[in-house]
């Protein structure tokens, strides 16, 4: 729909609630198939519903798509999401 309006095709993706984790091994390959170049869909700390602390905080190439984890701050040795719209 965006391209049909004459706008550039999206190149990036953000999963709802930063919900990508080890249970979605297919996700980055699916993003690549539809033309995505990057994603910021991983929360690299544990939270109540989502989180993938083992992913780490550095960007990495996953099935041809750059995954740029959400920003977290360390507060009293606890990872706290910041600047990403998820606060729980």
GROMACS .gro file of N, CA, C and O in nm:
model
  352
    1UNK      N    1   0.082  -0.119   0.000
    1UNK     CA    2   0.000   0.000   0.000
    1UNK      C    3   0.086   0.126   0.000
    1UNK      O    4   0.054   0.223  -0.066
    2UNK      N    5   0.196   0.125   0.072
    2UNK     CA    6   0.282   0.242   0.078
    2UNK      C    7   0.343   0.271  -0.059
    2UNK      O    8   0.345   0.385  -0.106
    3UNK      N    9   0.392   0.167  -0.124
    3UNK     CA   10   0.453   0.183  -0.256
    3UNK      C   11   0.349   0.229  -0.358
    3UNK      O   12   0.378   0.310  -0.445
    4UNK      N   13   0.228   0.178  -0.345
    4UNK     CA   14   0.120   0.218  -0.437
    4UNK      C   15   0.089   0.367  -0.425
    4UNK      O   16   0.037   0.427  -0.518
    5UNK      N   17   0.122   0.427  -0.313
    5UNK     CA   18   0.101   0.571  -0.294
    5UNK      C   19   0.219   0.653  -0.349
    5UNK      O   20   0.220   0.774  -0.337
    6UNK      N   21   0.316   0.584  -0.406
    6UNK     CA   22   0.431   0.653  -0.461
    6UNK      C   23   0.542   0.680  -0.362
    6UNK      O   24   0.636   0.753  -0.391
    7UNK      N   25   0.532   0.621  -0.244
    7UNK     CA   26   0.633   0.639  -0.141
    7UNK      C   27   0.736   0.526  -0.150
    7UNK      O   28   0.708   0.420  -0.204
    8UNK      N   29   0.856   0.547  -0.097
    8UNK     CA   30   0.957   0.441  -0.099
    8UNK      C   31   0.912   0.320  -0.018
    8UNK      O   32   0.843   0.332   0.083
    9UNK      N   33   0.955   0.204  -0.062
    9UNK     CA   34   0.922   0.080   0.010
    9UNK      C   35   0.992   0.081   0.146
    9UNK      O   36   1.106   0.127   0.158
   10UNK      N   37   0.926   0.032   0.250
   10UNK     CA   38   0.990   0.023   0.382
   10UNK      C   39   1.114  -0.067   0.374
   10UNK      O   40   1.115  -0.167   0.303
   11UNK      N   41   1.216  -0.029   0.448
   11UNK     CA   42   1.339  -0.109   0.450
   11UNK      C   43   1.364  -0.171   0.587
   11UNK      O   44   1.452  -0.255   0.603
   12UNK      N   45   1.286  -0.127   0.688
   12UNK     CA   46   1.307  -0.175   0.824
   12UNK      C   47   1.179  -0.222   0.888
   12UNK      O   48   1.069  -0.195   0.840
   13UNK      N   49   1.194  -0.295   0.998
   13UNK     CA   50   1.080  -0.357   1.066
   13UNK      C   51   1.098  -0.348   1.216
   13UNK      O   52   1.211  -0.358   1.266
   14UNK      N   53   0.988  -0.334   1.288
   14UNK     CA   54   0.987  -0.341   1.435
   14UNK      C   55   0.872  -0.431   1.474
   14UNK      O   56   0.756  -0.401   1.448
   15UNK      N   57   0.903  -0.544   1.535
   15UNK     CA   58   0.799  -0.636   1.580
   15UNK      C   59   0.724  -0.574   1.697
   15UNK      O   60   0.782  -0.503   1.779
   16UNK      N   61   0.593  -0.599   1.705
   16UNK     CA   62   0.516  -0.547   1.818
   16UNK      C   63   0.578  -0.593   1.951
   16UNK      O   64   0.618  -0.708   1.965
   17UNK      N   65   0.588  -0.501   2.043
   17UNK     CA   66   0.641  -0.527   2.177
   17UNK      C   67   0.782  -0.583   2.178
   17UNK      O   68   0.821  -0.652   2.272
   18UNK      N   69   0.860  -0.557   2.071
   18UNK     CA   70   0.996  -0.611   2.062
   18UNK      C   71   0.995  -0.762   2.087
   18UNK      O   72   1.073  -0.816   2.163
   19UNK      N   73   0.904  -0.831   2.021
   19UNK     CA   74   0.872  -0.968   2.055
   19UNK      C   75   0.955  -1.076   1.986
   19UNK      O   76   0.927  -1.195   2.005
   20UNK      N   77   1.056  -1.041   1.909
   20UNK     CA   78   1.138  -1.147   1.848
   20UNK      C   79   1.231  -1.207   1.952
   20UNK      O   80   1.291  -1.136   2.033
   21UNK      N   81   1.241  -1.338   1.946
   21UNK     CA   82   1.328  -1.409   2.039
   21UNK      C   83   1.368  -1.542   1.980
   21UNK      O   84   1.343  -1.570   1.861
   22UNK      N   85   1.429  -1.627   2.057
   22UNK     CA   86   1.477  -1.755   2.006
   22UNK      C   87   1.364  -1.848   1.958
   22UNK      O   88   1.391  -1.943   1.885
   23UNK      N   89   1.241  -1.819   1.993
   23UNK     CA   90   1.128  -1.902   1.948
   23UNK      C   91   1.081  -1.865   1.807
   23UNK      O   92   0.991  -1.928   1.753
   24UNK      N   93   1.139  -1.762   1.748
   24UNK     CA   94   1.102  -1.720   1.612
   24UNK      C   95   1.224  -1.727   1.520
   24UNK      O   96   1.263  -1.628   1.460
   25UNK      N   97   1.284  -1.846   1.502
   25UNK     CA   98   1.404  -1.856   1.419
   25UNK      C   99   1.379  -1.825   1.271
   25UNK      O  100   1.471  -1.795   1.198
   26UNK      N  101   1.256  -1.827   1.230
   26UNK     CA  102   1.217  -1.802   1.092
   26UNK      C  103   1.201  -1.653   1.059
   26UNK      O  104   1.196  -1.614   0.943
   27UNK      N  105   1.191  -1.569   1.158
   27UNK     CA  106   1.148  -1.429   1.138
   27UNK      C  107   1.241  -1.348   1.048
   27UNK      O  108   1.194  -1.277   0.959
   28UNK      N  109   1.371  -1.354   1.069
   28UNK     CA  110   1.460  -1.272   0.988
   28UNK      C  111   1.462  -1.316   0.843
   28UNK      O  112   1.465  -1.232   0.752
   29UNK      N  113   1.456  -1.446   0.817
   29UNK     CA  114   1.449  -1.493   0.678
   29UNK      C  115   1.321  -1.445   0.611
   29UNK      O  116   1.322  -1.405   0.494
   30UNK      N  117   1.211  -1.443   0.685
   30UNK     CA  118   1.084  -1.394   0.630
   30UNK      C  119   1.093  -1.245   0.600
   30UNK      O  120   1.044  -1.198   0.497
   31UNK      N  121   1.158  -1.169   0.688
   31UNK     CA  122   1.175  -1.026   0.663
   31UNK      C  123   1.258  -1.004   0.537
   31UNK      O  124   1.225  -0.916   0.456
   32UNK      N  125   1.363  -1.081   0.520
   32UNK     CA  126   1.448  -1.065   0.402
   32UNK      C  127   1.370  -1.094   0.274
   32UNK      O  128   1.385  -1.025   0.174
   33UNK      N  129   1.286  -1.196   0.278
   33UNK     CA  130   1.206  -1.232   0.159
   33UNK      C  131   1.116  -1.119   0.113
   33UNK      O  132   1.085  -1.108  -0.004
   34UNK      N  133   1.072  -1.033   0.207
   34UNK     CA  134   0.986  -0.921   0.168
   34UNK      C  135   1.063  -0.790   0.156
   34UNK      O  136   1.003  -0.683   0.148
   35UNK      N  137   1.196  -0.798   0.154
   35UNK     CA  138   1.277  -0.682   0.126
   35UNK      C  139   1.327  -0.601   0.243
   35UNK      O  140   1.386  -0.494   0.224
   36UNK      N  141   1.308  -0.650   0.363
   36UNK     CA  142   1.359  -0.575   0.479
   36UNK      C  143   1.511  -0.586   0.485
   36UNK      O  144   1.568  -0.691   0.455
   37UNK      N  145   1.575  -0.477   0.524
   37UNK     CA  146   1.721  -0.474   0.538
   37UNK      C  147   1.764  -0.473   0.684
   37UNK      O  148   1.875  -0.514   0.715
   38UNK      N  149   1.677  -0.420   0.770
   38UNK     CA  150   1.711  -0.415   0.912
   38UNK      C  151   1.586  -0.429   0.996
   38UNK      O  152   1.474  -0.411   0.950
   39UNK      N  153   1.609  -0.465   1.122
   39UNK     CA  154   1.501  -0.482   1.220
   39UNK      C  155   1.552  -0.432   1.353
   39UNK      O  156   1.671  -0.437   1.382
   40UNK      N  157   1.461  -0.383   1.434
   40UNK     CA  158   1.491  -0.350   1.573
   40UNK      C  159   1.379  -0.412   1.655
   40UNK      O  160   1.290  -0.344   1.704
   41UNK      N  161   1.381  -0.544   1.662
   41UNK     CA  162   1.270  -0.621   1.717
   41UNK      C  163   1.307  -0.709   1.835
   41UNK      O  164   1.228  -0.790   1.880
   42UNK      N  165   1.432  -0.697   1.882
   42UNK     CA  166   1.479  -0.780   1.993
   42UNK      C  167   1.501  -0.691   2.116
   42UNK      O  168   1.566  -0.587   2.107
   43UNK      N  169   1.447  -0.733   2.227
   43UNK     CA  170   1.474  -0.669   2.356
   43UNK      C  171   1.581  -0.755   2.423
   43UNK      O  172   1.555  -0.869   2.462
   44UNK      N  173   1.705  -0.704   2.434
   44UNK     CA  174   1.814  -0.788   2.481
   44UNK      C  175   1.823  -0.804   2.634
   44UNK      O  176   1.931  -0.826   2.687
   45UNK      N  177   1.712  -0.795   2.701
   45UNK     CA  178   1.704  -0.821   2.845
   45UNK      C  179   1.573  -0.896   2.870
   45UNK      O  180   1.484  -0.898   2.787
   46UNK      N  181   1.562  -0.955   2.984
   46UNK     CA  182   1.440  -1.027   3.022
   46UNK      C  183   1.337  -0.927   3.073
   46UNK      O  184   1.368  -0.835   3.146
   47UNK      N  185   1.212  -0.942   3.029
   47UNK     CA  186   1.102  -0.862   3.083
   47UNK      C  187   0.988  -0.957   3.116
   47UNK      O  188   1.002  -1.078   3.105
   48UNK      N  189   0.874  -0.902   3.153
   48UNK     CA  190   0.762  -0.988   3.194
   48UNK      C  191   0.713  -1.078   3.082
   48UNK      O  192   0.674  -1.191   3.105
   49UNK      N  193   0.710  -1.028   2.957
   49UNK     CA  194   0.654  -1.106   2.846
   49UNK      C  195   0.755  -1.149   2.742
   49UNK      O  196   0.740  -1.253   2.680
   50UNK      N  197   0.851  -1.064   2.715
   50UNK     CA  198   0.945  -1.091   2.606
   50UNK      C  199   1.087  -1.069   2.656
   50UNK      O  200   1.110  -1.035   2.770
   51UNK      N  201   1.181  -1.085   2.568
   51UNK     CA  202   1.320  -1.060   2.601
   51UNK      C  203   1.408  -1.174   2.555
   51UNK      O  204   1.367  -1.290   2.556
   52UNK      N  205   1.528  -1.137   2.510
   52UNK     CA  206   1.625  -1.234   2.462
   52UNK      C  207   1.762  -1.188   2.508
   52UNK      O  208   1.842  -1.136   2.431
   53UNK      N  209   1.792  -1.204   2.638
   53UNK     CA  210   1.918  -1.153   2.691
   53UNK      C  211   2.040  -1.215   2.623
   53UNK      O  212   2.144  -1.152   2.611
   54UNK      N  213   2.028  -1.338   2.578
   54UNK     CA  214   2.141  -1.406   2.516
   54UNK      C  215   2.180  -1.344   2.381
   54UNK      O  216   2.291  -1.365   2.333
   55UNK      N  217   2.091  -1.267   2.320
   55UNK     CA  218   2.122  -1.203   2.192
   55UNK      C  219   2.234  -1.101   2.207
   55UNK      O  220   2.317  -1.086   2.119
   56UNK      N  221   2.237  -1.033   2.321
   56UNK     CA  222   2.337  -0.930   2.343
   56UNK      C  223   2.289  -0.795   2.290
   56UNK      O  224   2.183  -0.784   2.230
   57UNK      N  225   2.369  -0.694   2.310
   57UNK     CA  226   2.329  -0.558   2.274
   57UNK      C  227   2.390  -0.509   2.143
   57UNK      O  228   2.354  -0.402   2.096
   58UNK      N  229   2.478  -0.584   2.082
   58UNK     CA  230   2.542  -0.541   1.958
   58UNK      C  231   2.459  -0.583   1.836
   58UNK      O  232   2.401  -0.692   1.835
   59UNK      N  233   2.452  -0.497   1.735
   59UNK     CA  234   2.383  -0.535   1.611
   59UNK      C  235   2.452  -0.656   1.547
   59UNK      O  236   2.574  -0.674   1.561
   60UNK      N  237   2.374  -0.739   1.480
   60UNK     CA  238   2.432  -0.852   1.407
   60UNK      C  239   2.347  -0.886   1.287
   60UNK      O  240   2.227  -0.857   1.284
   61UNK      N  241   2.408  -0.950   1.191
   61UNK     CA  242   2.341  -0.992   1.069
   61UNK      C  243   2.274  -1.126   1.093
   61UNK      O  244   2.340  -1.223   1.130
   62UNK      N  245   2.143  -1.133   1.074
   62UNK     CA  246   2.065  -1.255   1.094
   62UNK      C  247   1.991  -1.288   0.965
   62UNK      O  248   1.900  -1.215   0.925
   63UNK      N  249   2.032  -1.394   0.898
   63UNK     CA  250   1.967  -1.435   0.773
   63UNK      C  251   1.955  -1.320   0.674
   63UNK      O  252   1.853  -1.303   0.608
   64UNK      N  253   2.058  -1.238   0.664
   64UNK     CA  254   2.059  -1.130   0.567
   64UNK      C  255   1.992  -1.001   0.611
   64UNK      O  256   1.982  -0.906   0.534
   65UNK      N  257   1.946  -0.995   0.735
   65UNK     CA  258   1.881  -0.875   0.789
   65UNK      C  259   1.960  -0.831   0.913
   65UNK      O  260   1.988  -0.912   1.001
   66UNK      N  261   1.995  -0.704   0.917
   66UNK     CA  262   2.064  -0.652   1.036
   66UNK      C  263   1.964  -0.638   1.150
   66UNK      O  264   1.863  -0.572   1.135
   67UNK      N  265   1.991  -0.704   1.261
   67UNK     CA  266   1.909  -0.689   1.381
   67UNK      C  267   1.981  -0.592   1.473
   67UNK      O  268   2.096  -0.614   1.512
   68UNK      N  269   1.914  -0.482   1.504
   68UNK     CA  270   1.968  -0.379   1.593
   68UNK      C  271   1.884  -0.383   1.721
   68UNK      O  272   1.772  -0.333   1.724
   69UNK      N  273   1.934  -0.449   1.825
   69UNK     CA  274   1.855  -0.464   1.947
   69UNK      C  275   1.814  -0.330   2.007
   69UNK      O  276   1.883  -0.229   1.990
   70UNK      N  277   1.704  -0.330   2.078
   70UNK     CA  278   1.657  -0.210   2.147
   70UNK      C  279   1.762  -0.164   2.248
   70UNK      O  280   1.837  -0.244   2.302
   71UNK      N  281   1.763  -0.036   2.272
   71UNK     CA  282   1.857   0.022   2.367
   71UNK      C  283   1.816  -0.013   2.510
   71UNK      O  284   1.698  -0.006   2.545
   72UNK      N  285   1.913  -0.053   2.589
   72UNK     CA  286   1.888  -0.078   2.731
   72UNK      C  287   1.993  -0.005   2.812
   72UNK      O  288   2.105   0.018   2.767
   73UNK      N  289   1.955   0.034   2.931
   73UNK     CA  290   2.047   0.098   3.025
   73UNK      C  291   2.061   0.005   3.145
   73UNK      O  292   1.966  -0.063   3.183
   74UNK      N  293   2.178   0.002   3.202
   74UNK     CA  294   2.200  -0.077   3.324
   74UNK      C  295   2.176   0.014   3.444
   74UNK      O  296   2.240   0.117   3.460
   75UNK      N  297   2.079  -0.026   3.526
   75UNK     CA  298   2.047   0.048   3.647
   75UNK      C  299   2.055  -0.051   3.762
   75UNK      O  300   1.976  -0.145   3.769
   76UNK      N  301   2.153  -0.032   3.848
   76UNK     CA  302   2.175  -0.125   3.960
   76UNK      C  303   2.183  -0.269   3.911
   76UNK      O  304   2.117  -0.358   3.963
   77UNK      N  305   2.260  -0.291   3.806
   77UNK     CA  306   2.284  -0.423   3.747
   77UNK      C  307   2.161  -0.485   3.680
   77UNK      O  308   2.160  -0.603   3.650
   78UNK      N  309   2.058  -0.406   3.657
   78UNK     CA  310   1.937  -0.455   3.590
   78UNK      C  311   1.925  -0.384   3.456
   78UNK      O  312   1.941  -0.263   3.447
   79UNK      N  313   1.898  -0.461   3.350
   79UNK     CA  314   1.878  -0.401   3.219
   79UNK      C  315   1.739  -0.339   3.209
   79UNK      O  316   1.638  -0.405   3.234
   80UNK      N  317   1.734  -0.212   3.173
   80UNK     CA  318   1.608  -0.140   3.164
   80UNK      C  319   1.593  -0.087   3.021
   80UNK      O  320   1.679  -0.014   2.973
   81UNK      N  321   1.484  -0.125   2.951
   81UNK     CA  322   1.464  -0.073   2.816
   81UNK      C  323   1.447   0.079   2.818
   81UNK      O  324   1.383   0.133   2.908
   82UNK      N  325   1.506   0.145   2.720
   82UNK     CA  326   1.487   0.290   2.711
   82UNK      C  327   1.481   0.332   2.564
   82UNK      O  328   1.541   0.269   2.479
   83UNK      N  329   1.402   0.433   2.540
   83UNK     CA  330   1.384   0.488   2.406
   83UNK      C  331   1.324   0.390   2.306
   83UNK      O  332   1.352   0.397   2.188
   84UNK      N  333   1.243   0.296   2.354
   84UNK     CA  334   1.189   0.197   2.261
   84UNK      C  335   1.040   0.173   2.277
   84UNK      O  336   0.982   0.092   2.206
   85UNK      N  337   0.975   0.238   2.370
   85UNK     CA  338   0.831   0.226   2.383
   85UNK      C  339   0.783   0.104   2.460
   85UNK      O  340   0.666   0.073   2.459
   86UNK      N  341   0.871   0.032   2.526
   86UNK     CA  342   0.832  -0.084   2.606
   86UNK      C  343   0.883  -0.060   2.747
   86UNK      O  344   1.004  -0.053   2.770
   87UNK      N  345   0.791  -0.043   2.839
   87UNK     CA  346   0.830  -0.018   2.977
   87UNK      C  347   0.744  -0.102   3.070
   87UNK      O  348   0.643  -0.057   3.119
   88UNK      N  349   0.780  -0.225   3.089
   88UNK     CA  350   0.709  -0.313   3.181
   88UNK      C  351   0.802  -0.420   3.232
   88UNK      O  352   0.905  -0.445   3.180
   0.00000   0.00000   0.00000
